[in-house]
Coordinates of C-alpha atoms in Angstrom, one line a residue:
M1 CA 143.4 190.9 185.2
S2 CA 143.3 190.2 188.9
Q3 CA 144.2 186.8 190.4
H4 CA 140.5 186.4 191.3
A5 CA 139.3 187.3 187.8
S6 CA 141.8 184.9 186.3
R7 CA 140.8 182.1 188.5
L8 CA 137.1 182.6 187.8
G9 CA 137.4 183.7 184.2
G10 CA 136.1 180.5 182.8
L11 CA 133.2 180.4 185.3
R12 CA 131.5 183.6 184.4
G13 CA 128.5 183.0 182.1
R14 CA 128.6 179.3 182.6
S15 CA 127.1 178.6 186.0
H16 CA 124.4 181.3 186.5
I17 CA 122.7 181.1 189.9
P18 CA 119.3 182.9 189.5
F19 CA 118.4 184.9 192.6
G20 CA 115.9 183.0 194.6
A21 CA 115.8 180.0 192.3
P22 CA 115.7 176.6 194.2
S23 CA 119.3 175.3 194.5
H24 CA 118.3 171.9 193.0
Q25 CA 117.1 173.6 189.9
R26 CA 120.7 175.0 189.4
L27 CA 122.5 171.6 189.5
R28 CA 122.9 169.6 186.4
R29 CA 124.7 166.8 188.2
I30 CA 125.3 166.1 191.9
P31 CA 128.9 165.7 192.9
R32 CA 129.7 164.6 196.4
R33 CA 128.9 167.0 199.3
P34 CA 131.7 168.1 201.6
R35 CA 132.5 165.7 204.4
R36 CA 133.8 168.4 206.8
I37 CA 133.8 172.2 206.6
A38 CA 135.6 174.9 208.6
M39 CA 133.0 177.5 209.6
L40 CA 134.4 180.9 210.8
S41 CA 132.8 183.3 213.3
V42 CA 135.6 185.6 214.6
H43 CA 133.7 188.2 216.5
T44 CA 130.9 186.3 218.2
S45 CA 130.7 182.8 219.5
P46 CA 127.9 180.4 218.8
L47 CA 127.9 179.6 222.5
H48 CA 127.0 183.2 223.5
Q49 CA 123.6 184.2 224.6
P50 CA 121.8 186.0 221.7
G51 CA 120.9 189.5 222.6
T52 CA 124.0 190.1 224.6
G53 CA 127.1 192.1 223.3
D54 CA 127.5 191.3 219.6
A55 CA 125.5 188.2 219.8
G56 CA 122.3 188.2 217.8
G57 CA 120.7 186.7 214.7
M58 CA 124.0 185.6 213.3
N59 CA 124.7 183.4 216.3
V60 CA 121.3 181.7 215.9
Y61 CA 122.0 181.3 212.2
I62 CA 125.4 179.6 212.7
V63 CA 124.2 177.3 215.5
E64 CA 121.0 176.1 213.7
L65 CA 122.7 175.8 210.3
A66 CA 125.6 173.8 211.8
R67 CA 123.2 171.4 213.6
R68 CA 121.2 170.8 210.4
L69 CA 124.3 170.3 208.3
A70 CA 125.6 167.7 210.8
A71 CA 122.3 166.0 210.6
I72 CA 122.9 165.5 206.8
D73 CA 126.4 164.1 207.4
I74 CA 128.4 167.3 206.9
E75 CA 130.7 167.8 209.9
V76 CA 131.2 171.3 211.0
E77 CA 134.1 172.8 213.0
I78 CA 133.3 176.4 214.1
F79 CA 136.3 178.6 214.8
T80 CA 135.6 181.6 217.1
R81 CA 137.7 183.9 219.2
A82 CA 138.2 182.8 222.8
T83 CA 136.7 185.4 225.3
T84 CA 137.7 183.6 228.5
A85 CA 140.4 181.4 229.7
A86 CA 137.9 179.1 231.4
L87 CA 136.7 177.7 228.0
P88 CA 138.4 174.5 226.8
P89 CA 140.1 174.6 223.3
A90 CA 137.2 172.7 221.8
V91 CA 133.6 172.2 222.8
E92 CA 131.1 169.8 221.2
L93 CA 128.0 171.9 220.4
A94 CA 126.1 168.9 219.0
P95 CA 127.0 165.6 217.5
G96 CA 129.1 166.5 214.4
V97 CA 129.5 170.1 215.5
L98 CA 132.7 171.2 217.2
V99 CA 133.4 174.8 218.4
R100 CA 137.1 175.6 218.5
H101 CA 138.3 178.6 220.6
V102 CA 141.2 180.5 219.2
D103 CA 143.4 182.8 221.3
A104 CA 143.6 186.2 219.6
G105 CA 144.0 189.3 221.7
P106 CA 142.8 189.8 225.3
Y107 CA 139.9 187.7 226.5
E108 CA 137.8 190.7 227.7
G109 CA 137.4 194.4 226.9
L110 CA 138.1 194.1 223.2
A111 CA 135.5 195.9 221.1
K112 CA 134.5 194.5 217.6
E113 CA 136.1 197.6 216.1
D114 CA 139.4 196.5 217.5
L115 CA 139.3 193.0 216.1
P116 CA 140.9 193.7 212.6
A117 CA 144.2 194.1 214.5
Q118 CA 143.8 190.5 215.8
L119 CA 143.0 188.8 212.5
C120 CA 146.6 187.7 212.0
A121 CA 146.6 186.0 215.4
F122 CA 143.3 184.4 214.7
T123 CA 144.4 183.1 211.3
H124 CA 147.5 181.7 213.0
G125 CA 145.3 179.7 215.5
V126 CA 143.2 178.4 212.6
M127 CA 146.3 177.2 210.8
Q128 CA 147.7 175.6 213.9
A129 CA 144.4 173.5 214.2
W130 CA 144.6 172.6 210.5
A131 CA 148.3 171.6 210.8
G132 CA 147.3 168.8 213.3
H133 CA 145.3 167.0 210.6
R134 CA 146.0 165.1 207.4
P135 CA 145.8 167.0 204.1
G136 CA 142.3 167.4 202.9
H137 CA 140.7 167.5 206.4
Y138 CA 138.5 170.4 205.4
D139 CA 136.7 170.4 202.1
L140 CA 135.4 173.9 202.2
V141 CA 135.5 177.2 204.3
H142 CA 132.3 179.0 205.2
S143 CA 132.9 182.4 206.7
H144 CA 130.4 184.7 208.4
Y145 CA 130.7 188.5 208.5
W146 CA 133.6 190.4 207.0
L147 CA 136.1 189.8 209.7
S148 CA 135.8 186.1 209.3
G149 CA 135.8 186.5 205.5
H150 CA 139.5 187.7 205.6
V151 CA 140.6 184.7 207.7
G152 CA 138.6 182.5 205.4
W153 CA 140.2 184.0 202.3
L154 CA 143.7 183.1 203.5
A155 CA 142.6 179.7 204.9
A156 CA 140.9 178.7 201.7
E157 CA 143.9 179.7 199.5
R158 CA 146.3 177.9 201.8
W159 CA 144.2 174.7 201.9
G160 CA 143.2 174.8 198.2
V161 CA 139.5 174.6 199.0
P162 CA 136.5 176.8 198.1
L163 CA 135.5 179.8 200.1
V164 CA 131.8 180.4 200.7
H165 CA 131.0 183.7 202.5
A166 CA 127.9 185.1 204.1
M167 CA 128.0 188.9 204.7
H168 CA 125.0 189.1 207.2
T169 CA 125.3 192.9 207.1
M170 CA 127.1 195.2 204.7
A171 CA 128.8 198.5 205.6
K172 CA 127.6 200.3 202.5
V173 CA 124.0 199.3 203.1
K174 CA 124.1 200.2 206.8
N175 CA 125.8 203.6 206.1
A176 CA 123.0 204.4 203.6
A177 CA 120.3 204.0 206.3
L178 CA 121.9 205.2 209.5
A179 CA 119.8 206.1 212.6
A180 CA 120.2 209.6 213.8
G181 CA 123.4 209.9 215.8
D182 CA 124.6 206.4 214.9
T183 CA 128.2 205.8 214.0
P184 CA 128.9 205.0 210.3
E185 CA 130.9 201.9 209.5
P186 CA 134.6 202.7 208.7
A187 CA 136.2 202.8 205.3
A188 CA 138.4 199.9 206.3
R189 CA 135.3 197.6 206.5
V190 CA 134.1 198.7 203.1
I191 CA 137.4 197.9 201.6
G192 CA 137.6 194.6 203.4
E193 CA 134.1 193.6 202.2
Q194 CA 135.1 194.4 198.6
Q195 CA 138.1 192.2 198.9
I196 CA 136.1 189.3 200.2
V197 CA 133.5 189.6 197.4
R198 CA 136.3 189.3 194.9
A199 CA 137.9 186.4 196.6
A200 CA 134.9 184.2 197.5
D201 CA 133.9 181.2 195.3
R202 CA 130.3 181.7 196.4
L203 CA 128.4 184.4 198.3
I204 CA 125.2 183.4 200.2
A205 CA 122.6 186.2 200.4
N206 CA 119.6 185.9 202.7
T207 CA 117.2 187.5 200.2
A208 CA 117.1 188.5 196.5
E209 CA 117.4 192.1 197.6
E210 CA 120.6 191.4 199.5
A211 CA 121.9 189.6 196.4
E212 CA 121.1 192.7 194.4
E213 CA 122.9 194.9 196.9
L214 CA 126.0 192.7 196.6
V215 CA 125.9 193.2 192.8
R216 CA 125.1 197.0 193.0
H217 CA 127.4 198.1 195.9
Y218 CA 130.2 195.6 195.6
E219 CA 130.1 194.5 192.0
A220 CA 129.7 190.8 192.9
A221 CA 129.2 188.5 189.9
R222 CA 125.6 187.5 189.8
E223 CA 126.5 183.9 189.0
L224 CA 128.4 183.6 192.2
V225 CA 125.6 184.7 194.5
A226 CA 123.1 182.2 195.8
V227 CA 119.9 183.2 197.7
V228 CA 119.2 181.0 200.7
H229 CA 116.6 182.1 203.2
P230 CA 117.5 181.6 206.8
G231 CA 115.3 179.3 208.8
V232 CA 113.6 179.2 212.2
N233 CA 113.6 176.3 214.7
L234 CA 110.0 175.2 214.3
D235 CA 110.2 172.8 217.2
R236 CA 111.1 175.6 219.7
F237 CA 109.2 178.5 218.1
R238 CA 105.6 177.4 217.8
P239 CA 102.2 178.6 219.3
A240 CA 102.4 175.8 221.9
D241 CA 99.7 176.3 224.6
G242 CA 98.8 179.8 223.5
R243 CA 99.0 183.5 224.6
A244 CA 97.1 183.2 227.9
A245 CA 99.4 180.4 229.2
A246 CA 102.5 182.3 228.2
R247 CA 101.4 185.5 229.9
A248 CA 100.7 183.6 233.1
R249 CA 104.2 182.1 233.1
L250 CA 105.7 185.5 232.6
G251 CA 103.5 187.3 235.1
L252 CA 101.8 189.5 232.5
P253 CA 98.1 190.6 232.6
A254 CA 95.8 188.3 230.6
D255 CA 93.9 191.1 228.8
A256 CA 96.7 193.6 228.2
L257 CA 97.9 195.1 224.9
I258 CA 101.5 194.0 224.7
P259 CA 103.7 195.3 221.9
L260 CA 107.1 193.6 222.3
F261 CA 110.6 194.6 221.3
A262 CA 113.1 191.8 221.3
G263 CA 116.7 192.2 220.2
R264 CA 120.0 194.0 220.8
I265 CA 119.5 197.6 222.1
Q266 CA 121.3 199.8 219.6
P267 CA 120.3 202.7 217.3
L268 CA 120.2 200.3 214.3
K269 CA 117.4 198.3 215.8
A270 CA 115.5 201.5 216.8
P271 CA 113.7 200.4 220.0
D272 CA 113.3 204.2 220.7
I273 CA 110.8 204.4 217.9
L274 CA 108.6 201.9 219.7
L275 CA 108.8 204.0 222.9
H276 CA 107.8 207.1 221.0
A277 CA 104.9 205.3 219.3
V278 CA 103.7 204.1 222.7
A279 CA 103.8 207.7 224.0
H280 CA 101.7 208.7 221.0
L281 CA 99.1 206.0 221.7
L282 CA 98.9 207.0 225.4
E283 CA 98.5 210.7 224.5
E284 CA 95.6 209.8 222.2
D285 CA 94.0 207.4 224.6
P286 CA 95.1 207.7 228.2
S287 CA 92.8 204.8 229.2
L288 CA 95.3 202.4 227.5
R289 CA 97.7 203.1 230.3
E290 CA 95.7 200.7 232.4
R291 CA 96.0 197.8 230.0
M292 CA 99.3 198.2 228.3
V293 CA 102.6 196.5 229.0
V294 CA 105.7 197.1 226.7
P295 CA 108.4 194.5 227.2
V296 CA 111.9 195.4 225.9
V297 CA 113.9 192.2 226.0
G298 CA 117.6 192.5 225.2
G299 CA 120.8 194.2 226.2
P300 CA 122.9 197.1 224.9
S301 CA 125.1 196.2 221.9
G302 CA 127.4 197.9 219.4
S303 CA 127.0 201.7 219.3
G304 CA 124.3 201.3 221.9
L305 CA 127.0 200.6 224.5
A306 CA 128.0 204.2 224.3
K307 CA 124.7 205.1 226.2
P308 CA 123.6 201.9 227.9
E309 CA 121.0 203.7 229.9
G310 CA 119.7 205.8 227.1
L311 CA 116.5 203.9 226.5
H312 CA 115.6 203.9 230.2
K313 CA 116.1 207.7 230.3
L314 CA 114.0 208.1 227.1
A315 CA 111.2 206.1 228.8
A316 CA 111.4 208.5 231.8
R317 CA 111.4 211.6 229.5
L318 CA 108.3 210.3 227.7
G319 CA 106.6 209.5 230.9
I320 CA 106.0 205.9 230.2
C321 CA 108.2 204.1 232.7
D322 CA 105.0 202.6 234.3
V323 CA 104.2 200.6 231.1
V324 CA 107.7 199.7 229.9
R325 CA 109.4 196.7 231.3
F326 CA 113.1 196.2 230.6
R327 CA 114.2 192.6 230.6
P328 CA 117.7 191.2 230.0
P329 CA 118.4 188.8 227.2
C330 CA 117.1 185.3 227.9
A331 CA 117.4 181.8 226.7
Q332 CA 115.6 180.7 223.5
D333 CA 112.9 178.8 225.3
E334 CA 112.0 181.8 227.4
L335 CA 112.2 184.1 224.4
A336 CA 109.6 181.9 222.7
D337 CA 107.3 182.6 225.6
W338 CA 107.8 186.4 225.2
Y339 CA 106.8 186.0 221.6
R340 CA 103.7 184.0 222.5
A341 CA 102.7 186.4 225.2
A342 CA 102.9 189.5 223.0
S343 CA 100.0 191.0 221.1
V344 CA 102.5 192.1 218.4
L345 CA 106.2 192.2 217.8
V346 CA 107.6 195.6 216.7
M347 CA 110.7 195.8 214.6
P348 CA 111.4 199.4 213.5
S349 CA 115.0 198.6 212.4
Y350 CA 116.9 200.8 210.0
S351 CA 118.5 197.8 208.4
E352 CA 118.0 194.0 208.6
S353 CA 119.7 191.5 206.4
F354 CA 116.8 189.2 207.1
G355 CA 115.1 189.6 210.4
L356 CA 115.1 186.2 212.2
V357 CA 113.3 187.7 215.2
A358 CA 110.3 188.4 212.9
I359 CA 110.1 184.8 211.7
E360 CA 110.6 183.5 215.3
A361 CA 107.7 185.6 216.5
Q362 CA 105.4 184.6 213.6
A363 CA 106.2 180.9 214.2
C364 CA 105.0 181.4 217.8
G365 CA 101.7 182.8 216.4
T366 CA 102.4 186.6 216.9
P367 CA 102.0 189.1 214.1
V368 CA 104.7 191.7 213.4
V369 CA 104.8 195.4 212.8
A370 CA 108.1 196.1 211.0
A371 CA 110.0 198.6 209.0
S372 CA 110.0 197.8 205.3
V373 CA 113.8 197.4 205.0
G374 CA 116.2 194.7 204.1
G375 CA 114.8 191.2 204.3
L376 CA 111.8 192.1 206.4
P377 CA 109.5 192.3 203.3
V378 CA 110.3 188.6 202.8
A379 CA 110.1 187.7 206.5
V380 CA 106.7 189.4 207.0
R381 CA 103.7 189.0 204.6
D382 CA 102.3 192.5 204.6
G383 CA 98.6 192.7 205.5
V384 CA 98.5 189.0 206.3
S385 CA 101.1 188.1 208.9
G386 CA 101.9 191.7 209.9
T387 CA 102.3 195.2 208.7
L388 CA 105.3 196.8 207.0
I389 CA 105.9 200.5 207.4
D390 CA 107.9 202.8 205.1
G391 CA 110.2 205.0 207.1
H392 CA 110.6 205.5 210.8
D393 CA 108.0 208.0 211.9
P394 CA 106.8 206.9 215.4
A395 CA 103.2 208.2 214.5
D396 CA 103.1 205.6 211.7
Y397 CA 104.0 202.8 214.2
A398 CA 101.4 204.1 216.6
R399 CA 98.9 204.0 213.7
A400 CA 99.7 200.4 213.0
L401 CA 99.5 199.4 216.7
R402 CA 96.2 201.2 217.3
P403 CA 94.0 198.5 215.7
F404 CA 95.5 195.9 218.1
A405 CA 94.2 198.1 221.0
Q406 CA 90.8 198.5 219.4
D407 CA 90.3 194.9 218.4
P408 CA 91.7 192.3 220.9
G409 CA 90.9 189.5 218.4
R410 CA 93.2 191.0 215.8
A411 CA 96.3 189.5 217.4
D412 CA 94.8 186.0 217.2
R413 CA 93.6 186.3 213.6
M414 CA 96.8 187.7 212.3
G415 CA 98.8 185.4 214.5
A416 CA 97.2 182.4 213.0
A417 CA 98.2 183.6 209.6
A418 CA 101.7 184.4 210.9
A419 CA 102.2 180.9 212.2
G420 CA 101.2 179.5 208.8
H421 CA 103.6 181.9 207.0
A422 CA 106.5 180.9 209.2
Q423 CA 106.1 177.2 208.3
S424 CA 108.0 177.7 205.0
F425 CA 111.1 178.8 206.8
G426 CA 112.4 175.6 208.4
W427 CA 116.2 175.2 209.0
D428 CA 116.2 171.8 207.3
T429 CA 115.3 173.5 204.0
A430 CA 118.0 176.2 204.6
A431 CA 120.7 173.6 205.4
A432 CA 119.9 171.5 202.3
A433 CA 120.1 174.6 200.0
T434 CA 123.3 175.6 201.7
A435 CA 124.8 172.1 201.2
E436 CA 124.0 172.5 197.5
V437 CA 125.8 175.8 197.3
Y438 CA 128.8 174.0 198.9
T439 CA 128.6 171.3 196.3
E440 CA 128.5 173.7 193.4
A441 CA 131.5 175.5 194.7
M442 CA 133.4 172.3 195.0
R443 CA 132.4 171.2 191.5
E444 CA 133.6 174.5 190.1
R445 CA 136.9 174.3 191.9
R446 CA 137.4 170.7 190.5
R447 CA 136.5 171.9 187.0
L448 CA 139.0 174.8 187.2
R449 CA 141.7 172.5 188.4
S450 CA 141.0 170.0 185.5
A451 CA 141.0 172.9 183.1
H452 CA 144.4 174.0 184.2
G453 CA 145.8 170.5 184.2

């Protein structure tokens, strides 16, 4: 029997966590919550601009979750790799949230694929920070993505505290749905994820489907997987003063059909499918060219860095450069205006652990046309707040966009339903559920200690 199986042998069958069940229903008694947690994000800093490099939905997730945890009196220290010498060792992100920069490898020019070689150095930096505190400084480790999971595994064992891990994406799932020409995730990552699943006291999945994928692909124990839907900042992402005002601020035509892509530009996110769909629409109805604007807001990332100009060249080959507007990643407040200005957000992704962008757009009153993959069937209410599409045929996306061109009022009607749908995804709810997962992990750790004397 493995060390992990031995440690958890008494747990299996005793503390079942039903996928999707509210966390408060799974608690029989409420032990104390953690006072302070170490949150690990090796490959991307919560201070980075989402939409640049490897910064995306996970950055937003970590920042918003940490803020809300601090608001319920759980201090959070986020450890991330330093990417410039100009940053101080520690930065206060918000009251109760500290970002610690760890030196591990060169500051610049290090690809995510090269980071496994720096995990030893990163772990050393985390241990150095811990050594400066009294024993028991951290009650729990919460790691994000598999690279952080390996550091968290060692830290949690050394400190004698529980490890809670969030995959965010999984190699086996991504490799099963690769875009044409995209690079598969390496075997080393698959092995690493399997090790983390065995080591973690609790795994947090964004959706019930992701929980099932952890069980099916990684043999995770069902009772160790908790489903916690990510949230959205409903103060920032809201309809505000409406579509017309947002278009005026962004210099967009008031009466245009505006299908928006927002996110990292890489094959996984499939912005090329939107461009092909737009070409389909213009071929069918050339008059749309006079009243269509297609913003693509985001920067190259991941495997998209291999051909950073690829999407621009595709727009040229398709003859739609006059309607496509490429915009760099922007701050969250400006992004909210892009959502409000759009007729519809288009997310043709091949894989999404949840799809925070879809919830953000809906919270701003904008419907979504998305691929029916990953967490998007949870994020989007098909036929009400948007349209889900099986597969990645651009003609299907063109077909879903056509009604927005034919019926200008459709965006407003579906947008109102979208805003209502998004209201159930607040970060306060997500933080409270996450805190209860922490509490359960700590309870089980204490129980196991008591059982072993």
